[in-house]
Each structure stands twice: as structure tokens, then as C-alpha cells.
PDB file of C-alpha atoms in Angstrom:
ATOM      1  CA  MET U   1     106.131  12.167 123.509  1.00 61.00           C
ATOM      2  CA  GLU U   2     106.311  10.125 126.719  1.00 67.00           C
ATOM      3  CA  GLN U   3     105.906   6.373 126.395  1.00 65.00           C
ATOM      4  CA  PRO U   4     102.474   5.101 127.522  1.00 68.00           C
ATOM      5  CA  PRO U   5     102.199   3.040 130.756  1.00 71.00           C
ATOM      6  CA  GLY U   6     102.994  -0.651 130.281  1.00 68.00           C
ATOM      7  CA  PHE U   7     104.966  -0.006 127.120  1.00 68.00           C
ATOM      8  CA  VAL U   8     108.263   1.052 128.696  1.00 65.00           C
ATOM      9  CA  ALA U   9     111.027  -1.546 128.641  1.00 66.00           C
ATOM     10  CA  GLN U  10     113.414  -1.747 131.604  1.00 64.00           C
ATOM     11  CA  GLU U  11     116.460  -0.695 129.607  1.00 69.00           C
ATOM     12  CA  GLU U  12     114.531   2.080 127.802  1.00 70.00           C
ATOM     13  CA  CYS U  13     112.884   3.886 130.724  1.00 69.00           C
ATOM     14  CA  GLY U  14     114.601   7.179 129.903  1.00 70.00           C
ATOM     15  CA  LEU U  15     113.628   7.253 126.251  1.00 76.00           C
ATOM     16  CA  VAL U  16     110.696   9.037 124.597  1.00 72.00           C
ATOM     17  CA  CYS U  17     108.697   8.278 121.458  1.00 73.00           C
ATOM     18  CA  ARG U  18     109.270  10.190 118.262  1.00 72.00           C
ATOM     19  CA  LEU U  19     106.047  11.817 117.112  1.00 67.00           C
ATOM     20  CA  ARG U  20     105.537  11.181 113.406  1.00 66.00           C
ATOM     21  CA  ARG U  21     102.144  12.848 113.102  1.00 63.00           C
ATOM     22  CA  SER U  22     100.228  15.446 115.125  1.00 58.00           C
ATOM     23  CA  LEU U  23      97.614  14.318 117.609  1.00 58.00           C
ATOM     24  CA  TYR U  24      94.758  16.238 119.203  1.00 57.00           C
ATOM     25  CA  GLY U  25      95.675  17.622 122.599  1.00 61.00           C
ATOM     26  CA  LEU U  26      99.327  18.277 121.813  1.00 69.00           C
ATOM     27  CA  LYS U  27     100.641  21.826 121.807  1.00 70.00           C
ATOM     28  CA  GLN U  28     102.159  21.598 118.331  1.00 72.00           C
ATOM     29  CA  SER U  29      99.025  20.143 116.725  1.00 76.00           C
ATOM     30  CA  PRO U  30      97.373  23.480 115.787  1.00 79.00           C
ATOM     31  CA  GLN U  31     100.598  24.799 114.283  1.00 81.00           C
ATOM     32  CA  ALA U  32     101.216  21.582 112.346  1.00 81.00           C
ATOM     33  CA  TRP U  33      97.633  21.528 111.030  1.00 82.00           C
ATOM     34  CA  PHE U  34      97.700  25.162 109.975  1.00 86.00           C
ATOM     35  CA  GLY U  35     101.101  24.755 108.342  1.00 87.00           C
ATOM     36  CA  LYS U  36      99.888  21.838 106.249  1.00 89.00           C
ATOM     37  CA  PHE U  37      96.622  23.557 105.319  1.00 90.00           C
ATOM     38  CA  SER U  38      98.421  26.781 104.426  1.00 91.00           C
ATOM     39  CA  HIS U  39     100.835  24.890 102.173  1.00 92.00           C
ATOM     40  CA  ILE U  40      98.013  23.066 100.352  1.00 93.00           C
ATOM     41  CA  VAL U  41      95.988  26.254  99.824  1.00 92.00           C
ATOM     42  CA  GLN U  42      98.959  28.275  98.602  1.00 93.00           C
ATOM     43  CA  SER U  43      99.935  25.481  96.219  1.00 92.00           C
ATOM     44  CA  PHE U  44      96.565  26.094  94.549  1.00 91.00           C
ATOM     45  CA  GLY U  45      97.492  29.728  93.945  1.00 90.00           C
ATOM     46  CA  LEU U  46      95.956  31.575  96.880  1.00 92.00           C
ATOM     47  CA  LYS U  47      98.018  34.164  98.716  1.00 93.00           C
ATOM     48  CA  HIS U  48      98.305  34.397 102.492  1.00 92.00           C
ATOM     49  CA  SER U  49      96.993  37.657 103.936  1.00 91.00           C
ATOM     50  CA  GLU U  50      99.572  39.604 105.926  1.00 90.00           C
ATOM     51  CA  VAL U  51      96.838  41.352 107.904  1.00 88.00           C
ATOM     52  CA  ASP U  52      94.864  38.277 109.000  1.00 88.00           C
ATOM     53  CA  HIS U  53      96.590  34.885 109.018  1.00 87.00           C
ATOM     54  CA  SER U  54      93.279  33.040 108.744  1.00 91.00           C
ATOM     55  CA  VAL U  55      92.515  34.647 105.354  1.00 94.00           C
ATOM     56  CA  PHE U  56      93.734  33.485 101.938  1.00 95.00           C
ATOM     57  CA  TYR U  57      92.864  35.286  98.714  1.00 93.00           C
ATOM     58  CA  CYS U  58      93.328  35.343  94.950  1.00 92.00           C
ATOM     59  CA  HIS U  59      92.629  38.463  92.859  1.00 89.00           C
ATOM     60  CA  THR U  60      92.996  38.702  89.093  1.00 85.00           C
ATOM     61  CA  SER U  61      93.393  41.668  86.769  1.00 82.00           C
ATOM     62  CA  SER U  62      89.945  40.989  85.297  1.00 83.00           C
ATOM     63  CA  GLY U  63      88.285  41.734  88.635  1.00 83.00           C
ATOM     64  CA  LYS U  64      87.690  38.113  89.642  1.00 89.00           C
ATOM     65  CA  CYS U  65      88.426  37.169  93.238  1.00 92.00           C
ATOM     66  CA  VAL U  66      88.292  34.193  95.583  1.00 93.00           C
ATOM     67  CA  ASN U  67      88.613  34.524  99.354  1.00 94.00           C
ATOM     68  CA  LEU U  68      89.033  31.716 101.871  1.00 95.00           C
ATOM     69  CA  ILE U  69      88.559  32.131 105.623  1.00 93.00           C
ATOM     70  CA  MET U  70      89.487  29.405 108.087  1.00 91.00           C
ATOM     71  CA  TYR U  71      88.691  28.943 111.778  1.00 89.00           C
ATOM     72  CA  VAL U  72      90.204  25.723 113.205  1.00 84.00           C
ATOM     73  CA  ASP U  73      88.741  23.219 110.700  1.00 83.00           C
ATOM     74  CA  ASP U  74      85.769  25.283 109.494  1.00 89.00           C
ATOM     75  CA  ILE U  75      86.256  26.905 106.094  1.00 92.00           C
ATOM     76  CA  VAL U  76      84.316  29.665 104.332  1.00 93.00           C
ATOM     77  CA  ILE U  77      84.918  30.272 100.616  1.00 93.00           C
ATOM     78  CA  THR U  78      83.516  33.321  98.863  1.00 91.00           C
ATOM     79  CA  GLY U  79      84.131  35.312  95.703  1.00 89.00           C
ATOM     80  CA  ASN U  80      82.781  36.113  92.241  1.00 88.00           C
ATOM     81  CA  ASP U  81      84.714  33.449  90.305  1.00 89.00           C
ATOM     82  CA  SER U  82      82.501  30.348  90.409  1.00 90.00           C
ATOM     83  CA  VAL U  83      84.893  28.306  88.245  1.00 91.00           C
ATOM     84  CA  LYS U  84      87.847  29.018  90.520  1.00 92.00           C
ATOM     85  CA  ILE U  85      85.760  28.238  93.602  1.00 93.00           C
ATOM     86  CA  SER U  86      84.753  24.842  92.173  1.00 93.00           C
ATOM     87  CA  GLN U  87      88.378  24.063  91.373  1.00 93.00           C
ATOM     88  CA  LEU U  88      89.416  25.067  94.897  1.00 93.00           C
ATOM     89  CA  LYS U  89      86.803  22.753  96.414  1.00 94.00           C
ATOM     90  CA  ARG U  90      88.074  19.817  94.366  1.00 94.00           C
ATOM     91  CA  HIS U  91      91.640  20.688  95.353  1.00 94.00           C
ATOM     92  CA  LEU U  92      90.718  20.557  99.044  1.00 93.00           C
ATOM     93  CA  VAL U  93      88.821  17.270  98.623  1.00 92.00           C
ATOM     94  CA  ASN U  94      91.926  15.702  97.086  1.00 92.00           C
ATOM     95  CA  HIS U  95      93.969  16.488 100.206  1.00 92.00           C
ATOM     96  CA  PHE U  96      91.473  16.503 103.103  1.00 89.00           C
ATOM     97  CA  GLU U  97      88.246  14.828 104.134  1.00 89.00           C
ATOM     98  CA  THR U  98      85.815  17.699 103.617  1.00 89.00           C
ATOM     99  CA  LYS U  99      82.056  18.154 103.566  1.00 90.00           C
ATOM    100  CA  ASP U 100      80.381  20.864 101.501  1.00 89.00           C
ATOM    101  CA  LEU U 101      77.511  22.357 103.534  1.00 89.00           C
ATOM    102  CA  GLY U 102      76.318  24.627 100.738  1.00 88.00           C
ATOM    103  CA  TYR U 103      75.660  28.330 101.074  1.00 89.00           C
ATOM    104  CA  LEU U 104      76.829  29.913 104.299  1.00 90.00           C
ATOM    105  CA  LYS U 105      74.026  30.285 106.846  1.00 91.00           C
ATOM    106  CA  TYR U 106      75.680  30.206 110.273  1.00 91.00           C
ATOM    107  CA  PHE U 107      79.305  30.726 111.268  1.00 90.00           C
ATOM    108  CA  LEU U 108      80.750  31.481 114.727  1.00 89.00           C
ATOM    109  CA  GLY U 109      77.437  32.820 116.019  1.00 89.00           C
ATOM    110  CA  ILE U 110      76.842  34.965 112.927  1.00 91.00           C
ATOM    111  CA  GLU U 111      73.740  34.270 110.846  1.00 93.00           C
ATOM    112  CA  VAL U 112      73.929  34.923 107.100  1.00 93.00           C
ATOM    113  CA  ALA U 113      70.876  35.389 104.862  1.00 92.00           C
ATOM    114  CA  GLN U 114      71.195  35.857 101.099  1.00 89.00           C
ATOM    115  CA  SER U 115      68.565  37.340  98.790  1.00 87.00           C
ATOM    116  CA  LYS U 116      68.248  39.405  95.622  1.00 87.00           C
ATOM    117  CA  GLU U 117      68.576  42.589  97.681  1.00 87.00           C
ATOM    118  CA  GLY U 118      71.935  41.542  99.133  1.00 90.00           C
ATOM    119  CA  ILE U 119      73.469  39.707 102.068  1.00 92.00           C
ATOM    120  CA  VAL U 120      72.303  40.263 105.643  1.00 93.00           C
ATOM    121  CA  ILE U 121      74.449  39.266 108.608  1.00 93.00           C
ATOM    122  CA  SER U 122      73.067  39.276 112.141  1.00 94.00           C
ATOM    123  CA  GLN U 123      73.431  37.587 115.527  1.00 94.00           C
ATOM    124  CA  ARG U 124      69.782  37.046 116.460  1.00 94.00           C
ATOM    125  CA  LYS U 125      70.325  33.675 118.123  1.00 94.00           C
ATOM    126  CA  TYR U 126      73.331  34.953 120.056  1.00 94.00           C
ATOM    127  CA  ALA U 127      71.446  38.082 121.193  1.00 94.00           C
ATOM    128  CA  LEU U 128      68.500  36.010 122.423  1.00 94.00           C
ATOM    129  CA  HIS U 129      70.919  33.745 124.290  1.00 94.00           C
ATOM    130  CA  ILE U 130      72.309  36.768 126.166  1.00 95.00           C
ATOM    131  CA  LEU U 131      68.797  37.943 127.029  1.00 94.00           C
ATOM    132  CA  GLU U 132      67.847  34.500 128.336  1.00 94.00           C
ATOM    133  CA  GLU U 133      71.023  34.218 130.405  1.00 93.00           C
ATOM    134  CA  THR U 134      70.379  37.570 132.081  1.00 92.00           C
ATOM    135  CA  GLY U 135      66.639  37.013 132.551  1.00 92.00           C
ATOM    136  CA  MET U 136      65.839  39.949 130.250  1.00 91.00           C
ATOM    137  CA  ILE U 137      63.894  38.028 127.614  1.00 92.00           C
ATOM    138  CA  ASN U 138      60.617  39.664 128.721  1.00 89.00           C
ATOM    139  CA  CYS U 139      62.037  43.059 129.660  1.00 90.00           C
ATOM    140  CA  LYS U 140      60.574  46.411 128.677  1.00 92.00           C
ATOM    141  CA  LEU U 141      61.892  47.881 125.451  1.00 92.00           C
ATOM    142  CA  ILE U 142      63.810  51.115 125.066  1.00 91.00           C
ATOM    143  CA  ASP U 143      64.742  53.260 122.056  1.00 92.00           C
ATOM    144  CA  SER U 144      68.423  54.000 122.789  1.00 91.00           C
ATOM    145  CA  PRO U 145      71.249  51.920 124.258  1.00 90.00           C
ATOM    146  CA  MET U 146      72.512  54.681 126.551  1.00 87.00           C
ATOM    147  CA  ASP U 147      71.434  57.982 128.065  1.00 87.00           C
ATOM    148  CA  PRO U 148      73.601  60.641 126.357  1.00 81.00           C
ATOM    149  CA  ASN U 149      73.470  62.846 129.467  1.00 82.00           C
ATOM    150  CA  LYS U 150      74.694  60.164 131.873  1.00 81.00           C
ATOM    151  CA  LYS U 151      78.413  60.092 132.669  1.00 82.00           C
ATOM    152  CA  LEU U 152      79.768  56.968 134.335  1.00 81.00           C
ATOM    153  CA  VAL U 153      82.563  57.202 136.895  1.00 81.00           C
ATOM    154  CA  ALA U 154      84.498  54.622 138.880  1.00 83.00           C
ATOM    155  CA  ASP U 155      84.176  54.015 142.642  1.00 80.00           C
ATOM    156  CA  HIS U 156      80.831  55.746 142.942  1.00 81.00           C
ATOM    157  CA  GLY U 157      77.771  54.263 144.605  1.00 84.00           C
ATOM    158  CA  GLU U 158      77.267  50.626 145.575  1.00 90.00           C
ATOM    159  CA  PRO U 159      79.601  47.923 144.180  1.00 90.00           C
ATOM    160  CA  PHE U 160      78.005  45.288 141.967  1.00 90.00           C
ATOM    161  CA  SER U 161      77.625  41.993 143.833  1.00 90.00           C
ATOM    162  CA  ASP U 162      78.804  39.710 141.002  1.00 91.00           C
ATOM    163  CA  PRO U 163      81.781  41.179 139.082  1.00 92.00           C
ATOM    164  CA  LYS U 164      82.352  37.899 137.202  1.00 94.00           C
ATOM    165  CA  ARG U 165      78.841  38.040 135.795  1.00 95.00           C
ATOM    166  CA  TYR U 166      79.376  41.650 134.756  1.00 94.00           C
ATOM    167  CA  ARG U 167      82.567  40.779 132.901  1.00 95.00           C
ATOM    168  CA  ARG U 168      80.960  37.755 131.250  1.00 96.00           C
ATOM    169  CA  ILE U 169      77.932  39.678 129.958  1.00 95.00           C
ATOM    170  CA  VAL U 170      79.968  42.672 128.785  1.00 95.00           C
ATOM    171  CA  GLY U 171      82.337  40.286 126.996  1.00 95.00           C
ATOM    172  CA  LYS U 172      79.394  38.766 125.140  1.00 95.00           C
ATOM    173  CA  LEU U 173      78.116  42.231 124.250  1.00 95.00           C
ATOM    174  CA  ILE U 174      81.535  43.047 122.794  1.00 95.00           C
ATOM    175  CA  TYR U 175      81.209  40.019 120.515  1.00 95.00           C
ATOM    176  CA  LEU U 176      77.713  41.170 119.571  1.00 94.00           C
ATOM    177  CA  THR U 177      79.146  44.426 118.203  1.00 93.00           C
ATOM    178  CA  ILE U 178      80.473  42.408 115.237  1.00 92.00           C
ATOM    179  CA  THR U 179      77.111  43.012 113.555  1.00 93.00           C
ATOM    180  CA  ARG U 180      75.731  45.777 115.808  1.00 93.00           C
ATOM    181  CA  PRO U 181      77.670  49.038 115.388  1.00 91.00           C
ATOM    182  CA  ASP U 182      74.714  50.827 117.001  1.00 91.00           C
ATOM    183  CA  ILE U 183      75.755  49.531 120.445  1.00 92.00           C
ATOM    184  CA  SER U 184      79.504  49.878 119.923  1.00 90.00           C
ATOM    185  CA  PHE U 185      79.875  53.137 121.866  1.00 88.00           C
ATOM    186  CA  ALA U 186      77.694  52.082 124.804  1.00 90.00           C
ATOM    187  CA  VAL U 187      79.459  48.725 125.121  1.00 92.00           C
ATOM    188  CA  GLY U 188      82.812  50.497 124.959  1.00 88.00           C
ATOM    189  CA  VAL U 189      81.782  52.679 127.904  1.00 88.00           C
ATOM    190  CA  VAL U 190      80.683  49.834 130.193  1.00 91.00           C
ATOM    191  CA  SER U 191      83.773  47.807 129.270  1.00 90.00           C
ATOM    192  CA  GLN U 192      85.928  50.456 130.984  1.00 87.00           C
ATOM    193  CA  PHE U 193      84.701  49.268 134.398  1.00 88.00           C
ATOM    194  CA  MET U 194      85.333  45.536 134.104  1.00 90.00           C
ATOM    195  CA  GLN U 195      87.764  45.433 137.021  1.00 90.00           C
ATOM    196  CA  ALA U 196      85.437  46.884 139.671  1.00 90.00           C
ATOM    197  CA  PRO U 197      81.865  47.371 138.401  1.00 92.00           C
ATOM    198  CA  TYR U 198      79.235  49.252 140.387  1.00 91.00           C
ATOM    199  CA  ILE U 199      75.443  49.205 140.317  1.00 93.00           C
ATOM    200  CA  ASP U 200      75.359  52.268 138.047  1.00 91.00           C
ATOM    201  CA  HIS U 201      77.495  50.433 135.503  1.00 92.00           C
ATOM    202  CA  TRP U 202      75.261  47.352 135.610  1.00 93.00           C
ATOM    203  CA  ASN U 203      72.190  49.525 135.096  1.00 94.00           C
ATOM    204  CA  VAL U 204      73.683  50.750 131.816  1.00 93.00           C
ATOM    205  CA  VAL U 205      74.340  47.127 130.805  1.00 95.00           C
ATOM    206  CA  THR U 206      70.681  46.260 131.418  1.00 95.00           C
ATOM    207  CA  ARG U 207      69.657  49.309 129.375  1.00 95.00           C
ATOM    208  CA  ILE U 208      71.746  47.989 126.469  1.00 95.00           C
ATOM    209  CA  LEU U 209      69.990  44.623 126.824  1.00 95.00           C
ATOM    210  CA  ARG U 210      66.576  46.325 126.773  1.00 95.00           C
ATOM    211  CA  TYR U 211      67.613  48.090 123.580  1.00 95.00           C
ATOM    212  CA  ILE U 212      68.746  44.800 122.027  1.00 95.00           C
ATOM    213  CA  LYS U 213      65.435  43.170 122.954  1.00 94.00           C
ATOM    214  CA  LYS U 214      63.634  45.775 120.850  1.00 92.00           C
ATOM    215  CA  ASP U 215      64.968  44.114 117.687  1.00 90.00           C
ATOM    216  CA  PRO U 216      67.367  41.184 118.238  1.00 91.00           C
ATOM    217  CA  ARG U 217      67.295  40.487 114.487  1.00 90.00           C
ATOM    218  CA  GLN U 218      68.936  43.794 113.617  1.00 91.00           C
ATOM    219  CA  GLY U 219      72.125  43.387 111.612  1.00 92.00           C
ATOM    220  CA  LEU U 220      73.915  44.665 108.532  1.00 93.00           C
ATOM    221  CA  LEU U 221      72.805  44.636 104.902  1.00 92.00           C
ATOM    222  CA  TYR U 222      75.455  44.420 102.201  1.00 92.00           C
ATOM    223  CA  GLU U 223      74.161  45.216  98.727  1.00 90.00           C
ATOM    224  CA  ASP U 224      75.681  45.951  95.351  1.00 86.00           C
ATOM    225  CA  LYS U 225      75.189  49.663  94.698  1.00 84.00           C
ATOM    226  CA  GLY U 226      77.329  49.727  91.582  1.00 81.00           C
ATOM    227  CA  ASN U 227      80.379  51.462  93.047  1.00 83.00           C
ATOM    228  CA  THR U 228      83.308  50.812  95.363  1.00 84.00           C
ATOM    229  CA  GLN U 229      83.838  54.327  96.627  1.00 90.00           C
ATOM    230  CA  ILE U 230      85.448  54.510 100.071  1.00 92.00           C
ATOM    231  CA  SER U 231      84.059  56.999 102.589  1.00 92.00           C
ATOM    232  CA  CYS U 232      84.927  57.498 106.239  1.00 90.00           C
ATOM    233  CA  TYR U 233      83.225  59.393 109.064  1.00 89.00           C
ATOM    234  CA  CYS U 234      84.850  60.184 112.398  1.00 84.00           C
ATOM    235  CA  HIS U 235      84.084  62.115 115.566  1.00 80.00           C
ATOM    236  CA  ALA U 236      85.619  62.861 118.959  1.00 79.00           C
ATOM    237  CA  ASP U 237      84.046  64.169 122.155  1.00 78.00           C
ATOM    238  CA  TRP U 238      86.561  66.624 123.554  1.00 66.00           C
ATOM    239  CA  ALA U 239      87.248  66.055 127.286  1.00 59.00           C
ATOM    240  CA  GLY U 240      84.274  63.723 127.434  1.00 64.00           C
ATOM    241  CA  SER U 241      85.456  61.681 130.406  1.00 67.00           C
ATOM    242  CA  PRO U 242      84.523  63.233 133.774  1.00 66.00           C
ATOM    243  CA  ILE U 243      87.336  61.267 135.444  1.00 69.00           C
ATOM    244  CA  ASN U 244      90.475  62.328 133.564  1.00 66.00           C
ATOM    245  CA  ARG U 245      89.100  64.487 130.713  1.00 68.00           C
ATOM    246  CA  HIS U 246      90.235  61.978 128.095  1.00 75.00           C
ATOM    247  CA  PHE U 247      88.296  61.954 124.842  1.00 71.00           C
ATOM    248  CA  THR U 248      86.671  59.131 122.897  1.00 80.00           C
ATOM    249  CA  THR U 249      87.228  58.706 119.165  1.00 82.00           C
ATOM    250  CA  ARG U 250      84.671  57.050 116.902  1.00 82.00           C
ATOM    251  CA  TYR U 251      84.750  56.239 113.228  1.00 86.00           C
ATOM    252  CA  CYS U 252      83.038  54.148 110.585  1.00 89.00           C
ATOM    253  CA  VAL U 253      84.252  53.230 107.097  1.00 91.00           C
ATOM    254  CA  PHE U 254      82.039  52.460 104.090  1.00 92.00           C
ATOM    255  CA  ILE U 255      82.830  50.830 100.746  1.00 91.00           C
ATOM    256  CA  GLY U 256      80.176  51.311  98.102  1.00 89.00           C
ATOM    257  CA  GLY U 257      77.739  52.518 100.754  1.00 89.00           C
ATOM    258  CA  ASN U 258      78.209  49.397 102.905  1.00 92.00           C
ATOM    259  CA  ILE U 259      79.794  49.696 106.328  1.00 91.00           C
ATOM    260  CA  ILE U 260      82.854  47.479 106.736  1.00 89.00           C
ATOM    261  CA  SER U 261      84.680  48.859 109.774  1.00 89.00           C
ATOM    262  CA  TRP U 262      83.775  50.825 112.883  1.00 88.00           C
ATOM    263  CA  LYS U 263      85.312  51.534 116.254  1.00 84.00           C
ATOM    264  CA  SER U 264      84.773  53.498 119.447  1.00 82.00           C
ATOM    265  CA  LYS U 265      87.773  53.889 121.741  1.00 79.00           C
ATOM    266  CA  LYS U 266      88.671  56.063 124.696  1.00 77.00           C
ATOM    267  CA  GLN U 267      92.104  57.618 124.155  1.00 74.00           C
ATOM    268  CA  ASN U 268      94.826  57.657 126.808  1.00 72.00           C
ATOM    269  CA  VAL U 269      95.770  61.300 126.270  1.00 70.00           C
ATOM    270  CA  VAL U 270      94.157  64.680 126.923  1.00 74.00           C
ATOM    271  CA  ALA U 271      93.575  66.935 123.912  1.00 71.00           C
ATOM    272  CA  GLN U 272      94.283  70.621 124.453  1.00 70.00           C
ATOM    273  CA  SER U 273      91.546  71.655 122.036  1.00 72.00           C
ATOM    274  CA  SER U 274      88.591  70.208 120.166  1.00 74.00           C
ATOM    275  CA  ALA U 275      90.536  70.608 116.907  1.00 75.00           C
ATOM    276  CA  LYS U 276      93.308  68.333 118.201  1.00 75.00           C
ATOM    277  CA  ALA U 277      90.736  65.804 119.370  1.00 75.00           C
ATOM    278  CA  GLU U 278      89.117  65.737 115.939  1.00 75.00           C
ATOM    279  CA  TYR U 279      92.522  65.469 114.262  1.00 72.00           C
ATOM    280  CA  ARG U 280      93.360  62.487 116.474  1.00 73.00           C
ATOM    281  CA  ALA U 281      90.056  60.901 115.472  1.00 73.00           C
ATOM    282  CA  MET U 282      90.873  61.338 111.775  1.00 78.00           C
ATOM    283  CA  ALA U 283      94.344  59.875 112.312  1.00 78.00           C
ATOM    284  CA  THR U 284      92.841  56.859 114.072  1.00 77.00           C
ATOM    285  CA  ALA U 285      90.351  56.315 111.251  1.00 76.00           C
ATOM    286  CA  THR U 286      92.980  56.437 108.522  1.00 76.00           C
TER     287      THR U 286
END
């Protein structure tokens, strides 16, 4: 760390200060903070997820579990072991200055509502913000996010006048798909033209916004149906792209009847038959 102005002595002008603790604004601060937090949490008995480094978990043979999710300095704790959760909270209080905000209601733009029926997650506030930013708050409603008979191509028609706006809005729609799998395919299509959007591409974006305006509160319901059976559905449109005949794979995964994962992606290869396209979709899903 460089010495601050006015502090440097004449014979020590080439020296630097030794940093004994992390400060905000320094490059190593996030790593130092996460390293300390990870050590404290794992000393309690939680394991570090190898799939997502922001997730810590503890599962027992009796079926009890505790999960901890961290984003910067915001922490979400969930699970079915209330005793273990209380102990974890006290453990964190002993090492950090923390504030318990109660049941989760809002986190990273995601709204959480809990009831006897289950847990509902949505992005109503975020969706309304997108509609206000684009001036579509009073737009006409529509029943589907995209015309199934319309095929978008690049370099066709009139270029869109504000490519930065196109990329910004499509980026926000991508984040909205966290709780809206119903727009995942349509958003995936318009995201293919981020580099050089045209008017036809923007018209599809506005159609998606009109569909969102129909019910901005729409989200996902997670309820206990008494089983944890895993089921997966997949599909591929063979030679669906009019540009290069590439196909798009789509899948969704359910646990106990609740959707937990979904994806729509255009592949970078050409399938020689519909059977190969469907096989590629199944391989992607598994």
C-alpha cells in the first residue's frame, strides 16, 4: 500500500506500508473477506459447495439440512433444522456484526412470499421497473411472448437506432428469466442479435414486454407434494435456425413436481436428423 501524501519521510520515499487488514476499494479485499467468512462457516460444520462457491450446506443422515447462501455481505439461511439454524446464527454473531432481518422477503431483485400452500418467488418489482424504463407500463397486453411462425435473421431490414439500449433491456430480460421460464426461449432468441440489432429484433423485445405486462407478478410456486421424484423434459427443433440450420435445445427439470432448472440454448452444430437433435437435447439436460 502506498504511503499517503504528507506521511512520507525523506529517507523513506521508496518504501510502502504493510497492509495488516483489508480495506474497501482494494483488490484483495473481496478475497480476504470471503476467505475469512468461509473459514468461520466451515468451522461450524458446514461444507463448501463445489458447484457454487457462494453456497455452504450441512446434511445429516436423519434428513435434516441447513443451507447458507452468501452474496457480498448479504446472507440467506434456509433449511428444516431450526435448532441448527439458531446455533449458526449465534455462531455468526460471535464473529461478525450481523443483523437478523427475519424471514426472507426480498433478495437481489427476487421477491419471496411464504404461506401454507408453499413458497412463491417472483420479480414483480423488477419487471415493472423494466416496463417503466422502456415506456411500456401502459402498453397493450398480449397472450404469448413470441410469434411461433416468425423467424428472426441477422442483417435484414432497418438497423435499430440505439444498440446500447437493446443490449441493456435484453440483459435485464435475461435476469428476469430467473423466475420466468415462460419467456426463456423468446429471450434466448433476441439475445442472439445483441451485436447488431435490427428493428425486427426490437419488435420482438417489445412483444415480450407486452406479455410481461399481462401479469408482472407471475413467478414460481414451490410446494411440498410429499415426494422428491426427479423428472426431466427436453425438446429440440431440428434445423430451426433459418440462417445456419442450427437447432435449439430446451429442457426443464422438476423435483417433487417443482421446477428447479430450465434452459433454452441454440447449439453450434447442425444435426443430420431429428433423432440426433433430440439425443443432443437429452444429453444437454442430463
